[in-house]
Short mmCIF file of C-alpha atoms and ligand atoms in Angstrom, two decimals:
data_model
loop_
_atom_site.label_atom_id
_atom_site.label_comp_id
_atom_site.label_asym_id
_atom_site.label_seq_id
_atom_site.Cartn_x
_atom_site.Cartn_y
_atom_site.Cartn_z
CA MET A 4 0.00 0.00 0.00
CA GLN A 5 1.24 3.47 -0.83
CA THR A 6 2.56 5.69 1.93
CA GLU A 7 0.13 8.48 2.67
CA ARG A 8 0.04 11.53 4.89
CA THR A 9 -2.91 12.87 6.81
CA LEU A 10 -3.71 15.92 8.92
CA VAL A 11 -4.64 15.35 12.56
CA LEU A 12 -5.76 18.09 14.95
CA VAL A 13 -6.10 17.76 18.70
CA LYS A 14 -8.99 20.19 19.01
CA PRO A 15 -9.30 22.90 21.70
CA ASP A 16 -11.17 20.57 24.07
CA GLY A 17 -8.45 17.93 23.76
CA VAL A 18 -5.66 20.42 24.43
CA GLN A 19 -7.49 21.94 27.41
CA ARG A 20 -8.24 18.52 28.90
CA GLY A 21 -4.59 17.49 28.67
CA LEU A 22 -5.17 14.80 26.04
CA VAL A 23 -2.39 15.77 23.61
CA GLY A 24 -0.02 13.09 24.88
CA GLU A 25 -2.80 10.48 24.93
CA VAL A 26 -3.70 11.13 21.28
CA ILE A 27 -0.08 11.19 20.11
CA GLY A 28 0.69 8.06 22.14
CA ARG A 29 -2.16 6.10 20.60
CA LEU A 30 -1.08 7.00 17.06
CA GLU A 31 2.59 6.28 17.82
CA ARG A 32 1.80 2.92 19.40
CA ARG A 33 -0.24 2.05 16.33
CA GLY A 34 3.06 2.30 14.43
CA LEU A 35 2.32 5.48 12.50
CA HIS A 36 5.06 8.03 11.94
CA LEU A 37 4.88 11.65 13.00
CA ALA A 38 6.00 13.89 10.12
CA GLY A 39 5.04 17.35 11.45
CA LEU A 40 3.82 18.91 14.71
CA LYS A 41 2.91 22.35 16.04
CA LEU A 42 0.83 24.07 18.71
CA MET A 43 -1.12 26.88 17.06
CA ARG A 44 -4.17 29.10 17.21
CA ILE A 45 -6.29 28.63 14.06
CA SER A 46 -7.38 31.89 12.39
CA LYS A 47 -10.99 32.40 11.30
CA ASP A 48 -9.87 32.37 7.66
CA LEU A 49 -8.02 29.06 8.03
CA ALA A 50 -10.96 27.53 9.92
CA GLN A 51 -13.40 28.53 7.18
CA ARG A 52 -11.16 27.01 4.51
CA HIS A 53 -10.49 23.88 6.53
CA TYR A 54 -14.22 23.29 7.11
CA ALA A 55 -15.39 24.61 3.70
CA GLU A 56 -17.34 21.39 3.02
CA HIS A 57 -19.65 22.31 5.93
CA GLU A 58 -20.34 25.90 4.86
CA GLY A 59 -24.07 26.62 4.91
CA LYS A 60 -24.85 23.93 7.49
CA THR A 61 -26.53 24.97 10.74
CA PHE A 62 -23.50 24.08 12.84
CA PHE A 63 -20.88 25.83 10.62
CA ASP A 64 -20.57 29.08 12.59
CA GLY A 65 -20.35 27.21 15.88
CA LEU A 66 -17.75 24.87 14.43
CA VAL A 67 -15.55 27.75 13.24
CA SER A 68 -15.93 29.58 16.51
CA PHE A 69 -15.05 26.43 18.52
CA ILE A 70 -11.96 25.47 16.50
CA THR A 71 -10.62 29.07 16.72
CA SER A 72 -11.44 29.47 20.43
CA SER A 73 -8.08 28.31 21.84
CA PRO A 74 -4.91 26.55 20.64
CA VAL A 75 -4.90 23.23 18.82
CA VAL A 76 -2.09 20.79 18.15
CA ALA A 77 -1.73 20.24 14.40
CA MET A 78 0.10 17.16 13.19
CA VAL A 79 0.93 15.27 10.03
CA TRP A 80 1.06 11.47 10.32
CA GLU A 81 2.54 9.21 7.72
CA GLY A 82 2.23 5.53 6.82
CA PRO A 83 0.60 3.10 4.40
CA GLY A 84 -3.16 3.66 4.47
CA VAL A 85 -2.76 6.25 7.23
CA VAL A 86 -5.84 8.28 6.23
CA GLY A 87 -8.28 5.43 6.84
CA MET A 88 -6.33 4.08 9.80
CA VAL A 89 -6.51 7.41 11.64
CA ARG A 90 -10.25 7.59 10.93
CA THR A 91 -10.91 4.15 12.45
CA THR A 92 -8.63 4.94 15.41
CA MET A 93 -10.59 8.20 15.97
CA GLY A 94 -14.03 6.58 15.94
CA VAL A 95 -17.18 8.00 14.35
CA THR A 96 -18.06 11.70 14.54
CA ASN A 97 -20.58 11.51 17.39
CA PRO A 98 -18.74 10.14 20.43
CA VAL A 99 -22.00 8.71 21.78
CA ASP A 100 -21.92 6.25 18.89
CA ALA A 101 -18.13 5.75 18.77
CA ALA A 102 -16.87 2.28 19.63
CA PRO A 103 -14.98 1.71 22.87
CA GLY A 104 -11.28 1.49 22.08
CA THR A 105 -11.44 4.44 19.72
CA ILE A 106 -10.21 7.89 20.74
CA ARG A 107 -13.69 9.42 20.63
CA GLY A 108 -15.30 6.31 22.10
CA ASP A 109 -12.95 6.37 25.08
CA LEU A 110 -12.38 10.09 25.63
CA ALA A 111 -15.40 12.14 24.50
CA LEU A 112 -19.17 12.54 24.86
CA SER A 113 -20.00 15.74 22.96
CA LEU A 114 -20.59 15.91 19.18
CA GLY A 115 -18.89 19.31 18.94
CA MET A 116 -16.12 18.67 21.44
CA ASN A 117 -14.91 15.36 20.07
CA VAL A 118 -11.16 15.76 20.75
CA ILE A 119 -9.68 15.02 17.33
CA HIS A 120 -9.88 15.84 13.64
CA GLY A 121 -8.52 13.55 10.92
CA SER A 122 -8.74 14.07 7.16
CA ASP A 123 -11.49 11.95 5.61
CA SER A 124 -9.91 11.00 2.24
CA PRO A 125 -6.45 10.96 0.65
CA ARG A 126 -7.40 13.89 -1.60
CA ARG A 127 -8.66 15.97 1.31
CA ALA A 128 -5.61 14.94 3.37
CA GLU A 129 -3.25 16.43 0.79
CA GLU A 130 -5.24 19.67 0.75
CA GLU A 131 -5.45 19.90 4.55
CA VAL A 132 -1.73 19.17 5.07
CA ALA A 133 -0.96 22.00 2.62
CA LEU A 134 -3.36 24.34 4.45
CA PHE A 135 -1.63 23.83 7.80
CA PHE A 136 2.04 23.14 6.97
CA GLU A 137 4.77 24.53 4.73
CA PRO A 138 6.74 21.75 2.98
CA GLY A 139 9.84 22.72 5.01
CA GLU A 140 8.02 22.02 8.28
CA LEU A 141 7.59 18.33 7.40
CA VAL A 142 10.11 15.49 7.62
CA PHE A 143 10.32 12.24 5.68
CA TRP A 144 10.64 8.79 7.23
CA ASP A 145 12.40 5.87 5.62
CA SER A 146 9.49 3.43 5.43
CA THR A 147 11.74 0.37 5.23
CA SER A 148 13.79 0.98 8.37
CA ALA A 149 11.37 3.05 10.48
CA ALA A 150 14.10 5.64 11.04
CA TRP A 151 14.55 9.22 10.00
CA LEU A 152 16.09 9.78 6.59
CA ALA A 153 19.39 11.61 6.94
P1 LIG B 241 -15.54 14.38 11.38
O1 LIG B 241 -14.91 15.34 12.37
O2 LIG B 241 -15.80 13.04 11.97
O3 LIG B 241 -14.83 14.34 10.06
P2 LIG B 241 -17.53 16.03 10.03
O4 LIG B 241 -16.47 16.39 9.06
O5 LIG B 241 -18.83 15.54 9.49
O6 LIG B 241 -17.02 14.94 11.08
O7 LIG B 241 -17.85 17.30 10.96
C1 LIG B 241 -16.82 18.13 11.42
C2 LIG B 241 -17.08 18.46 12.86
O8 LIG B 241 -18.28 19.25 12.96
C3 LIG B 241 -17.34 17.25 13.74
O9 LIG B 241 -16.14 16.70 14.23
C4 LIG B 241 -18.19 17.81 14.83
C5 LIG B 241 -19.00 18.89 14.13
N1 LIG B 241 -20.32 18.43 13.71
C6 LIG B 241 -20.59 17.53 12.72
N2 LIG B 241 -21.91 17.34 12.59
C7 LIG B 241 -22.48 18.15 13.51
C8 LIG B 241 -23.85 18.42 13.88
N3 LIG B 241 -24.88 17.83 13.26
N4 LIG B 241 -24.06 19.31 14.88
C9 LIG B 241 -23.04 19.93 15.51
N5 LIG B 241 -21.73 19.73 15.21
C10 LIG B 241 -21.47 18.85 14.22
MG1 LIG B 242 -14.61 15.72 8.59
#
């Protein structure tokens, strides 16, 4: 399977609840590789572009205001099939329905405050990584040896 990259955000609720290490640890233990990481405050403009697919929906304004309300941790994770693997590790959107063992199923109860974002398709992942990171902020792993490339 081809190596992919995906954008993951620990949302404001996750950062404020001290769940950054928990989320990173789960993805690391899964065997995925961290290719970029930063703590940042999302601007309104970036939030609107990131969530453009939801523009016009009733919850759009609340979503933008929540994601810009306090810092998030933005990450890029890399690995074969990483986009789908992060989605299944996250659990479904509404934590009430998310399976135990998933991040949302174990750590959240609220539909809005559901701890984590992960890109939902390889195409969207490429776009979202480019929205949040400059190419120079990302590193490349050697997929055969699980070590940093020199
Ligand atoms: P996901 O985050 O699982 O990709 P999504 O892209 O459909 O889900 O929605 C983005 C976020 O918006 C989601 O994490 C929580 C919020 N959201 C989705 N549907 C909602 C709804 N019906 N009411 C309130 N917030 C909602
Ligand atoms: Mg989504």
